[in-house]
Every structure is written in C-alpha cells, then in structure tokens.
Amino acid sequence: MKTIGVGLIGTGYMGKCHALAWTSVKAVFGDTPDIKLAALCEVTSELAAKRAAEFGFAKSTADWRELIADPEVDVVSVTTPNQFHAEMAIRALEAGKHVWCEKPMAPKFADAERMAQAARRSRASAILGYNYIQNPAIRYIRKLIDEKAIGAVNHIRIEMDEDFLADPNQPHSWRSEAAAGYGALDDFAVHPLSLIATLLGRVEAAFGEMSKPYANRPHQGGVRAVETYDIATALLRLPGAISGAIHVNRCAWGRKGRIFVQIFGARGTIVFDQERFNEVGLFVAEGLEEAQGFKQVLMGPAHPPYERFIVAPGHQMGFNDLKIIECRQLIGRMLGEKTLAIDFDEGLAIERTVHAIARASRQGGWATV
Ligand SMILES: NC(=O)c1ccc[n+]([C@@H]2O[C@H](COP(=O)([O-])OP(=O)(O)OC[C@H]3O[C@@H](n4cnc5c(N)ncnc54)[C@H](O)[C@@H]3O)[C@@H](O)[C@H]2O)c1
C-alpha cells in the first residue's frame, strides 16, 4: 500500500481531531504510506465544501454513501453522533474500507453486535476512538502493573468528570436525546472501561446507578425534556478477584477533562489524572517509612511513543497527539502489524458492560456482563 486515501464523515469536535491526526501521522511516525485526504462529508454541501477547504480534503459531499463508494477512499473516519455509527461503519466495512469509528459503537446493543459481525466478516481493519489508552503514561502504567511494581492489583477506581453540561441552561442537543444512548454511560463510562480493558482485562459483573440532574433544557425558545442520564456510578468485578468502581459525571462544575485513575496493589499505588496527563504518580511501600511518599514521573522520550513527537523530556503531549498515535495504530493494523487499539470485538465487550450497568441500575442488583 503506497498511499492511503482517507474519507472523513463529520467535521465537528472529533472530526477535526481525526483530520489533524491524518494530516500529521506520517510526519510524526515517518514509517507510514503517504496519506491522501480524499473526501469529506457533512450534512450540507456548503458546510462540506467549507470544511474540505479548511482541512485540505480534495473533494466534499453531503452524501456519506457517496463518500464510502468513492474508489479513492481506502479508510473511513466516522465522527458523527452515536446513532449514525452502525449504519456508516457497516456500509464502509461491506465496501471493503477500513474504519476508524468514534466511541461508543452504537446506542443499541444489537447494532453494536452487527458492527462487530461486519468487522469479523471483512478483511479490513476496524478500530474505535478510545484515545485515552494511547497515552504513553497509560503504557507506562501497564508496564508497572506487568512488572508487579505495586504487587498484585486488588482495586481500580476511575472518576471521569467534565462540566460541559453542568449549566442547567446549556441548550438541548443530540447528547440529551435517548437516540444517542443512556448519556454519561456511553458518552463517558466507556472511556474508563477502555482503560480497564487495556490495563486489567474484561469486566465480569456490574452494579450500577444512573441519575438525571436536570429534567429539561432550553430548546427553540421553550424547554425540552432531557432523555439521558448525565451522572452514572458502577461497581465492577474484574478477573482475578480485582474489584473496580467508576464514577462519571457530565455536569461536574470545574472539572474540565478529569479522568482520575487510582490502582491499588499489595505493595503500592499508581495514580493518574487526564488533566495532568503527562505525569504518573507512583507510591511503593518500601524503605524507611518516614521517607515514603508518592513520586511523580514526568513523561519523556523514555516513554514511547513520546519520542516520536518531541525529543525533549517534560515538554508535554496533548489530546490531539493521542489521536495521532491512535491513527498510527490503525495504519499498523491495515499493514498487518499487531498494535494496541480497541477493535470492534473488544468494543463490543465494553458495550456489553455498559448495558449490564444500565440493567443493574434498573433492577437494583448485580448484573453479569
Ligand atoms: N474519543 C473521544 O474522546 C471523543 C470525544 C468527543 C466525542 N466523541 C465521539 O465523537 C462522535 C461525534 O461527537 P462530536 O463531539 O464530534 O460531535 P459534534 O456534534 O461536534 O460533531 C458531529 C458532526 O457530525 C456531523 N453530522 C451529523 N450527521 C451527519 C451525516 N449524516 N453526515 C455527515 N455529517 C454528519 C454534524 O454536522 C457535526 O459536524 C460521538 O460519537 C462522540 O461520542 C469522542
């Protein structure tokens, strides 16, 4: 494969991140085929043409089926709202195109299953936008766990909080519609679940609670009912008798991009916060008690693939860099390499957990995943 032709559907928040990743991946990693920004799709021809000019795509269209059918498109980035993922990703896989689909897979489990089936049937690669697992800090934490730096892990606790829906006067959007899913569970909880899958394995059982802080939001001069749950909590049982807890909240004033991870083991603790995502905190119970304490490890070229971005330690990576790494992982799979990414099968296991948490919340008891 000499050139990869990219098709992008959706150009909002994530669409721009995908466009930036496709633009930068070769310059950062150096070892990829040439990337051609072939075609872009938006809801209107005008918006599509405007974005294509801004992002540097050769063609634009308001018809995503036309983009998928385009012979110059080898891989499709799906960055539309959740309820469109299944139809677009399945159509792309059936057309033999590789797929980079944003998380979550789909609000309905049956649709996520159909996506996983389409990926299994296809010879193309398909991954999901679980960018946080790509952080060099997370790879380092995985290494610490594997090397038993904190002994046998017994508990993981992850909080994911942001405040973009904290204001009750924030207008209604697709994120408050039931068509997009449960709310904080499939918008946020899937990210902690992707970290748990990467660090410790698949969840076996869940206990959950979902809540709705605001019943209505402003909409077209009036108000419209909020159909989703912006706060969710889950207790988890993991392999090896490890217990877990996740707390997610889209209405958490003051929290901008917090994913606070604590991993407890028999001889130490690892802490990580996405708002300080170039640092890993490590406590090991050794040496004089009076000298014990957390040490902060600042990411640098010793923590791959940090060195691909900048040679200087401590100069900090950012969110878009995680998308560039994720893009390189997809290209690796397209080239037959084994790379770190959440594919549609692993994604389905995350969806299964999300639905188990929701079921547990409704039933008031533990649900098997
Ligand atoms: N990985 C992450 O960290 C992360 C962060 C935010 C959002 N997301 C996910 O990304 C997806 C998009 O979220 P967003 O925040 O970018 O939303 P957004 O509203 O900013 O952008 C969505 C874009 O899709 C376009 N669109 C909608 N229907 C379309 C269609 N039929 N054809 C072409 N374009 C269409 C919209 O016009 C809009 O520009 C969601 O699934 C969300 O869960 C992932």
Short mmCIF file of C-alpha atoms and ligand atoms in Angstrom, two decimals:
data_model
loop_
_atom_site.label_atom_id
_atom_site.label_comp_id
_atom_site.label_asym_id
_atom_site.label_seq_id
_atom_site.Cartn_x
_atom_site.Cartn_y
_atom_site.Cartn_z
CA MET A 1 0.00 0.00 0.00
CA LYS A 2 1.74 3.16 -1.23
CA THR A 3 -0.98 5.68 -0.48
CA ILE A 4 -3.90 5.67 1.94
CA GLY A 5 -6.97 7.57 0.76
CA VAL A 6 -8.91 8.99 3.70
CA GLY A 7 -12.65 9.68 3.87
CA LEU A 8 -13.99 11.70 6.81
CA ILE A 9 -17.68 11.76 7.81
CA GLY A 10 -18.50 14.54 10.29
CA THR A 11 -16.32 17.56 10.98
CA GLY A 12 -17.31 18.69 14.48
CA TYR A 13 -15.19 18.29 17.61
CA MET A 14 -13.91 14.80 16.79
CA GLY A 15 -13.93 15.25 13.02
CA LYS A 16 -11.32 17.97 13.32
CA CYS A 17 -9.21 15.74 15.63
CA HIS A 18 -9.30 12.95 13.02
CA ALA A 19 -8.41 15.39 10.23
CA LEU A 20 -5.44 16.67 12.25
CA ALA A 21 -4.33 13.11 13.00
CA TRP A 22 -4.45 12.05 9.35
CA THR A 23 -2.54 15.21 8.40
CA SER A 24 0.22 14.66 10.98
CA VAL A 25 0.64 10.88 11.30
CA LYS A 26 3.29 10.50 8.61
CA ALA A 27 5.33 13.46 9.83
CA VAL A 28 5.26 12.15 13.42
CA PHE A 29 5.93 8.46 12.77
CA GLY A 30 7.73 8.61 9.41
CA ASP A 31 7.00 4.97 8.64
CA THR A 32 3.52 5.12 7.12
CA PRO A 33 2.36 5.16 3.49
CA ASP A 34 1.57 8.58 2.05
CA ILE A 35 -1.75 9.92 3.25
CA LYS A 36 -4.19 11.46 0.78
CA LEU A 37 -7.12 13.42 2.22
CA ALA A 38 -9.53 12.15 -0.43
CA ALA A 39 -13.10 13.09 0.53
CA LEU A 40 -15.09 14.66 3.34
CA CYS A 41 -18.79 14.60 4.19
CA GLU A 42 -21.04 16.95 6.18
CA VAL A 43 -24.77 17.48 6.48
CA THR A 44 -24.93 20.17 3.77
CA SER A 45 -22.88 20.64 0.60
CA GLU A 46 -21.96 24.17 1.74
CA LEU A 47 -20.59 23.05 5.10
CA ALA A 48 -18.82 20.09 3.49
CA ALA A 49 -17.12 22.34 0.93
CA LYS A 50 -16.11 24.85 3.62
CA ARG A 51 -14.57 22.15 5.85
CA ALA A 52 -12.86 20.43 2.90
CA ALA A 53 -11.16 23.73 2.07
CA GLU A 54 -10.14 24.27 5.73
CA PHE A 55 -8.91 20.72 6.37
CA GLY A 56 -7.31 20.19 2.94
CA PHE A 57 -9.57 17.43 1.55
CA ALA A 58 -9.70 17.07 -2.24
CA LYS A 59 -13.48 16.51 -2.52
CA SER A 60 -16.60 17.10 -0.45
CA THR A 61 -20.13 15.75 -0.41
CA ALA A 62 -23.33 15.85 1.64
CA ASP A 63 -23.95 12.13 0.94
CA TRP A 64 -21.95 9.76 3.15
CA ARG A 65 -22.85 6.77 0.95
CA GLU A 66 -21.18 8.51 -1.98
CA LEU A 67 -18.04 9.03 0.14
CA ILE A 68 -17.92 5.35 1.09
CA ALA A 69 -18.39 4.25 -2.55
CA ASP A 70 -15.56 6.53 -3.71
CA PRO A 71 -12.74 4.30 -5.08
CA GLU A 72 -10.18 6.83 -3.83
CA VAL A 73 -11.28 6.23 -0.22
CA ASP A 74 -9.46 3.33 1.50
CA VAL A 75 -10.32 4.17 5.10
CA VAL A 76 -13.32 5.95 6.61
CA SER A 77 -13.24 8.06 9.77
CA VAL A 78 -16.75 8.05 11.30
CA THR A 79 -17.10 11.03 13.65
CA THR A 80 -20.85 11.62 13.55
CA PRO A 81 -23.21 11.41 16.57
CA ASN A 82 -23.53 7.92 18.11
CA GLN A 83 -26.78 6.90 16.44
CA PHE A 84 -25.19 7.04 12.95
CA HIS A 85 -22.09 4.93 13.69
CA ALA A 86 -23.57 1.49 12.97
CA GLU A 87 -25.04 2.26 9.56
CA MET A 88 -21.94 4.12 8.37
CA ALA A 89 -19.33 1.71 9.76
CA ILE A 90 -21.16 -1.38 8.47
CA ARG A 91 -21.63 0.11 5.00
CA ALA A 92 -17.91 1.04 4.91
CA LEU A 93 -16.79 -2.44 6.00
CA GLU A 94 -19.08 -4.08 3.47
CA ALA A 95 -17.47 -1.91 0.79
CA GLY A 96 -14.07 -3.26 1.90
CA LYS A 97 -12.98 0.01 3.55
CA HIS A 98 -11.03 0.20 6.81
CA VAL A 99 -12.89 2.01 9.59
CA TRP A 100 -11.87 4.35 12.42
CA CYS A 101 -15.16 4.92 14.25
CA GLU A 102 -15.63 7.17 17.22
CA LYS A 103 -16.79 5.66 20.51
CA PRO A 104 -19.26 4.40 21.61
CA MET A 105 -20.09 1.78 18.96
CA ALA A 106 -23.86 2.34 18.94
CA PRO A 107 -26.63 3.15 21.44
CA LYS A 108 -28.39 -0.19 20.77
CA PHE A 109 -26.50 -3.38 21.62
CA ALA A 110 -27.92 -5.19 18.57
CA ASP A 111 -26.38 -2.52 16.33
CA ALA A 112 -23.01 -2.84 18.06
CA GLU A 113 -23.23 -6.60 17.51
CA ARG A 114 -23.93 -6.05 13.81
CA MET A 115 -20.87 -3.78 13.64
CA ALA A 116 -18.67 -6.45 15.24
CA GLN A 117 -20.06 -9.08 12.84
CA ALA A 118 -19.37 -6.84 9.83
CA ALA A 119 -15.79 -6.35 11.05
CA ARG A 120 -15.29 -10.09 11.53
CA ARG A 121 -16.60 -10.79 8.02
CA SER A 122 -14.46 -8.08 6.44
CA ARG A 123 -10.76 -8.35 5.65
CA ALA A 124 -10.44 -4.66 6.51
CA SER A 125 -9.37 -3.30 9.93
CA ALA A 126 -11.79 -1.53 12.24
CA ILE A 127 -10.96 0.29 15.47
CA LEU A 128 -12.79 2.62 17.84
CA GLY A 129 -11.81 6.08 19.11
CA TYR A 130 -10.63 5.06 22.56
CA ASN A 131 -7.81 7.60 22.50
CA TYR A 132 -7.02 7.65 26.23
CA ILE A 133 -5.47 4.16 26.10
CA GLN A 134 -2.87 5.54 23.68
CA ASN A 135 -1.25 7.84 26.22
CA PRO A 136 2.44 6.95 26.86
CA ALA A 137 1.53 7.33 30.56
CA ILE A 138 -1.04 4.52 30.25
CA ARG A 139 1.52 2.29 28.51
CA TYR A 140 3.92 3.04 31.37
CA ILE A 141 1.22 2.17 33.93
CA ARG A 142 0.60 -1.12 32.09
CA LYS A 143 4.34 -1.85 32.30
CA LEU A 144 4.36 -1.04 36.04
CA ILE A 145 1.43 -3.42 36.58
CA ASP A 146 3.03 -6.18 34.47
CA GLU A 147 6.33 -5.81 36.34
CA LYS A 148 4.44 -6.03 39.67
CA ALA A 149 5.80 -2.61 40.74
CA ILE A 150 2.82 -2.28 43.11
CA GLY A 151 2.41 -6.02 43.71
CA ALA A 152 -0.80 -7.83 42.82
CA VAL A 153 -3.51 -5.31 41.90
CA ASN A 154 -6.63 -5.57 44.08
CA HIS A 155 -8.71 -2.48 43.20
CA ILE A 156 -9.12 0.14 40.46
CA ARG A 157 -11.17 3.31 40.83
CA ILE A 158 -11.74 5.73 37.95
CA GLU A 159 -13.62 9.04 38.01
CA MET A 160 -14.40 10.84 34.73
CA ASP A 161 -15.82 14.32 35.14
CA GLU A 162 -16.39 17.28 32.82
CA ASP A 163 -18.61 20.33 33.14
CA PHE A 164 -19.82 20.94 29.58
CA LEU A 165 -23.40 20.05 30.65
CA ALA A 166 -23.12 21.42 34.21
CA ASP A 167 -25.06 24.60 33.39
CA PRO A 168 -28.82 23.82 33.54
CA ASN A 169 -29.26 26.49 30.85
CA GLN A 170 -26.99 24.70 28.38
CA PRO A 171 -29.28 24.15 25.33
CA HIS A 172 -30.65 20.72 24.45
CA SER A 173 -28.52 18.83 21.88
CA TRP A 174 -28.14 15.31 20.44
CA ARG A 175 -26.26 14.44 23.63
CA SER A 176 -29.51 14.73 25.65
CA GLU A 177 -31.56 12.56 23.26
CA ALA A 178 -32.26 8.91 24.11
CA ALA A 179 -31.37 8.08 20.49
CA ALA A 180 -27.73 8.78 21.44
CA GLY A 181 -27.79 6.24 24.29
CA TYR A 182 -28.03 6.30 28.07
CA GLY A 183 -25.98 9.50 28.49
CA ALA A 184 -22.91 9.56 30.71
CA LEU A 185 -22.62 5.78 30.49
CA ASP A 186 -21.97 5.52 26.76
CA ASP A 187 -20.50 9.00 26.41
CA PHE A 188 -18.08 8.82 29.36
CA ALA A 189 -18.02 5.44 31.16
CA VAL A 190 -16.84 3.71 28.00
CA HIS A 191 -13.52 5.57 28.36
CA PRO A 192 -12.73 4.27 31.89
CA LEU A 193 -13.90 0.85 30.66
CA SER A 194 -11.42 1.07 27.77
CA LEU A 195 -8.66 1.83 30.29
CA ILE A 196 -9.73 -1.09 32.48
CA ALA A 197 -9.79 -3.39 29.41
CA THR A 198 -6.29 -2.25 28.49
CA LEU A 199 -4.80 -2.44 31.99
CA LEU A 200 -6.62 -5.33 33.68
CA GLY A 201 -8.99 -7.21 31.35
CA ARG A 202 -12.71 -7.59 30.75
CA VAL A 203 -15.36 -6.79 33.35
CA GLU A 204 -17.27 -9.86 34.63
CA ALA A 205 -20.18 -8.29 36.57
CA ALA A 206 -21.52 -4.82 37.34
CA PHE A 207 -23.73 -2.96 39.80
CA GLY A 208 -24.92 0.44 38.71
CA GLU A 209 -26.80 3.68 39.24
CA MET A 210 -27.72 6.39 36.74
CA SER A 211 -29.15 9.80 37.57
CA LYS A 212 -30.51 12.87 35.84
CA PRO A 213 -29.59 16.19 37.49
CA TYR A 214 -31.78 18.35 35.20
CA ALA A 215 -35.18 17.26 33.84
CA ASN A 216 -35.31 19.83 30.99
CA ARG A 217 -33.02 22.01 28.90
CA PRO A 218 -33.72 25.13 26.81
CA HIS A 219 -34.82 24.30 23.27
CA GLN A 220 -36.08 26.59 20.47
CA GLY A 221 -37.46 29.26 22.79
CA GLY A 222 -39.01 26.72 25.18
CA VAL A 223 -37.72 23.69 27.02
CA ARG A 224 -37.28 20.07 26.02
CA ALA A 225 -37.10 17.02 28.29
CA VAL A 226 -33.64 15.59 28.92
CA GLU A 227 -33.87 11.93 27.92
CA THR A 228 -30.43 10.84 29.13
CA TYR A 229 -28.66 10.34 32.46
CA ASP A 230 -25.72 12.71 32.90
CA ILE A 231 -24.33 11.00 36.02
CA ALA A 232 -23.57 7.31 36.48
CA THR A 233 -21.79 5.13 39.01
CA ALA A 234 -20.79 1.48 38.76
CA LEU A 235 -19.14 -1.15 40.90
CA LEU A 236 -17.30 -3.77 38.90
CA ARG A 237 -15.96 -7.29 39.33
CA LEU A 238 -12.83 -7.96 37.30
CA PRO A 239 -10.76 -11.07 36.60
CA GLY A 240 -8.52 -12.25 39.44
CA ALA A 241 -10.87 -11.07 42.21
CA ILE A 242 -9.99 -7.43 41.44
CA SER A 243 -12.79 -5.01 42.30
CA GLY A 244 -13.44 -1.75 40.49
CA ALA A 245 -15.52 1.41 40.67
CA ILE A 246 -16.23 4.08 38.09
CA HIS A 247 -17.95 7.42 38.64
CA VAL A 248 -18.80 9.55 35.61
CA ASN A 249 -20.43 12.98 35.51
CA ARG A 250 -21.05 15.35 32.59
CA CYS A 251 -22.35 18.06 34.97
CA ALA A 252 -19.31 18.36 37.27
CA TRP A 253 -18.65 22.10 37.58
CA GLY A 254 -14.95 22.92 37.47
CA ARG A 255 -13.85 19.58 36.07
CA LYS A 256 -12.65 20.12 32.51
CA GLY A 257 -11.21 16.81 31.40
CA ARG A 258 -10.69 14.80 34.52
CA ILE A 259 -10.11 11.07 34.28
CA PHE A 260 -8.70 10.26 37.69
CA VAL A 261 -7.36 6.73 37.90
CA GLN A 262 -6.22 5.03 41.10
CA ILE A 263 -4.86 1.50 41.01
CA PHE A 264 -4.17 -0.15 44.34
CA GLY A 265 -1.88 -3.15 44.81
CA ALA A 266 -0.38 -5.26 47.58
CA ARG A 267 2.70 -3.04 47.88
CA GLY A 268 1.82 0.26 46.26
CA THR A 269 -0.50 2.59 44.37
CA ILE A 270 -0.48 4.18 40.91
CA VAL A 271 -2.35 7.43 40.25
CA PHE A 272 -3.03 9.27 37.00
CA ASP A 273 -5.16 12.28 36.07
CA GLN A 274 -6.05 13.14 32.47
CA GLU A 275 -5.95 16.86 33.41
CA ARG A 276 -2.21 16.32 34.15
CA PHE A 277 -1.76 13.60 31.62
CA ASN A 278 2.00 13.80 31.22
CA GLU A 279 2.51 12.58 34.80
CA VAL A 280 2.21 9.26 36.60
CA GLY A 281 2.18 9.09 40.42
CA LEU A 282 3.75 6.00 41.97
CA PHE A 283 3.83 5.03 45.65
CA VAL A 284 5.75 1.92 46.67
CA ALA A 285 5.73 0.80 50.29
CA GLU A 286 9.48 0.27 50.69
CA GLY A 287 12.42 1.86 52.51
CA LEU A 288 12.14 3.94 55.67
CA GLU A 289 8.51 4.70 56.48
CA GLU A 290 9.44 8.32 57.27
CA ALA A 291 10.76 8.77 53.70
CA GLN A 292 7.87 7.11 51.90
CA GLY A 293 5.62 9.09 49.57
CA PHE A 294 4.35 9.39 46.02
CA LYS A 295 6.86 10.16 43.29
CA GLN A 296 5.75 11.95 40.14
CA VAL A 297 7.18 10.51 36.93
CA LEU A 298 7.10 13.07 34.11
CA MET A 299 6.69 11.60 30.64
CA GLY A 300 9.61 11.93 28.19
CA PRO A 301 11.40 10.05 25.40
CA ALA A 302 11.80 7.03 27.73
CA HIS A 303 8.02 6.54 27.49
CA PRO A 304 7.18 5.51 23.91
CA PRO A 305 5.91 6.86 21.62
CA TYR A 306 6.53 10.26 23.27
CA GLU A 307 9.90 10.44 21.46
CA ARG A 308 8.12 10.50 18.11
CA PHE A 309 6.60 13.87 18.95
CA ILE A 310 9.45 15.75 20.59
CA VAL A 311 12.95 14.81 21.73
CA ALA A 312 12.85 16.90 24.90
CA PRO A 313 11.51 15.30 28.11
CA GLY A 314 8.82 17.07 30.09
CA HIS A 315 7.71 19.23 27.15
CA GLN A 316 4.20 17.73 27.32
CA MET A 317 1.98 16.00 24.82
CA GLY A 318 -1.68 16.96 24.25
CA PHE A 319 -5.04 15.37 23.40
CA ASN A 320 -4.58 15.60 19.62
CA ASP A 321 -1.32 13.66 19.93
CA LEU A 322 -3.29 10.71 21.33
CA LYS A 323 -5.40 10.78 18.17
CA ILE A 324 -2.22 10.75 16.05
CA ILE A 325 -0.99 7.66 17.94
CA GLU A 326 -4.42 6.03 17.52
CA CYS A 327 -4.27 6.77 13.78
CA ARG A 328 -0.82 5.10 13.57
CA GLN A 329 -2.23 2.05 15.39
CA LEU A 330 -4.97 1.74 12.77
CA ILE A 331 -2.49 2.10 9.91
CA GLY A 332 -0.36 -0.59 11.60
CA ARG A 333 -3.34 -2.95 11.57
CA MET A 334 -4.02 -2.11 7.93
CA LEU A 335 -0.41 -3.14 7.24
CA GLY A 336 -0.80 -6.40 9.21
CA GLU A 337 1.00 -5.30 12.39
CA LYS A 338 -0.26 -6.16 15.87
CA THR A 339 -0.99 -2.84 17.53
CA LEU A 340 -2.67 -1.51 20.66
CA ALA A 341 -6.24 -0.45 19.84
CA ILE A 342 -9.80 -1.31 20.79
CA ASP A 343 -11.22 -3.20 17.83
CA PHE A 344 -14.92 -3.91 17.28
CA ASP A 345 -14.80 -7.17 19.29
CA GLU A 346 -13.17 -5.54 22.31
CA GLY A 347 -15.54 -2.59 21.79
CA LEU A 348 -18.49 -4.98 21.95
CA ALA A 349 -17.27 -6.23 25.35
CA ILE A 350 -17.32 -2.58 26.52
CA GLU A 351 -20.85 -2.14 25.15
CA ARG A 352 -21.91 -5.31 26.95
CA THR A 353 -20.62 -3.81 30.21
CA VAL A 354 -22.43 -0.52 29.58
CA HIS A 355 -25.74 -2.35 29.11
CA ALA A 356 -25.07 -4.52 32.18
CA ILE A 357 -24.54 -1.36 34.28
CA ALA A 358 -27.80 0.11 32.95
CA ARG A 359 -29.60 -3.17 33.64
CA ALA A 360 -28.18 -3.28 37.16
CA SER A 361 -29.34 0.30 37.70
CA ARG A 362 -32.90 -0.60 36.67
CA GLN A 363 -33.01 -3.88 38.61
CA GLY A 364 -31.15 -2.74 41.72
CA GLY A 365 -28.81 -5.75 41.79
CA TRP A 366 -25.62 -7.13 40.25
CA ALA A 367 -25.74 -7.93 36.52
CA THR A 368 -23.48 -10.42 34.77
CA VAL A 369 -21.70 -8.89 31.80
N1 LIG B 1 -12.84 9.94 21.63
C1 LIG B 1 -13.19 10.98 22.33
O1 LIG B 1 -12.51 11.37 23.27
C2 LIG B 1 -14.46 11.69 21.95
C3 LIG B 1 -14.71 13.00 22.41
C4 LIG B 1 -15.87 13.63 21.98
C5 LIG B 1 -16.78 12.98 21.16
N2 LIG B 1 -16.52 11.69 20.77
C6 LIG B 1 -17.48 10.98 19.91
O2 LIG B 1 -17.39 11.53 18.60
C7 LIG B 1 -18.67 11.50 17.97
C8 LIG B 1 -19.00 12.91 17.50
O3 LIG B 1 -19.01 13.77 18.60
P1 LIG B 1 -18.61 15.31 18.43
O4 LIG B 1 -18.42 15.83 19.79
O5 LIG B 1 -17.53 15.46 17.41
O6 LIG B 1 -19.99 15.84 17.83
P2 LIG B 1 -20.22 17.18 17.02
O7 LIG B 1 -21.66 17.47 17.17
O8 LIG B 1 -19.21 18.22 17.38
O9 LIG B 1 -19.89 16.75 15.51
C9 LIG B 1 -20.66 15.83 14.79
C10 LIG B 1 -20.60 16.25 13.32
O10 LIG B 1 -21.24 15.26 12.52
C11 LIG B 1 -21.99 15.92 11.50
N3 LIG B 1 -23.02 15.01 11.02
C12 LIG B 1 -24.16 14.60 11.66
N4 LIG B 1 -24.85 13.77 10.87
C13 LIG B 1 -24.15 13.64 9.72
C14 LIG B 1 -24.36 12.92 8.49
N5 LIG B 1 -25.44 12.15 8.32
N6 LIG B 1 -23.42 13.02 7.52
C15 LIG B 1 -22.33 13.79 7.69
N7 LIG B 1 -22.08 14.51 8.81
C16 LIG B 1 -22.98 14.43 9.81
C17 LIG B 1 -22.55 17.14 12.23
O11 LIG B 1 -22.99 18.14 11.32
C18 LIG B 1 -21.35 17.57 13.06
O12 LIG B 1 -20.49 18.46 12.36
C19 LIG B 1 -19.65 10.98 19.01
O13 LIG B 1 -19.90 9.63 18.75
C20 LIG B 1 -18.92 11.15 20.33
O14 LIG B 1 -19.27 10.17 21.29
C21 LIG B 1 -15.38 11.06 21.13
#
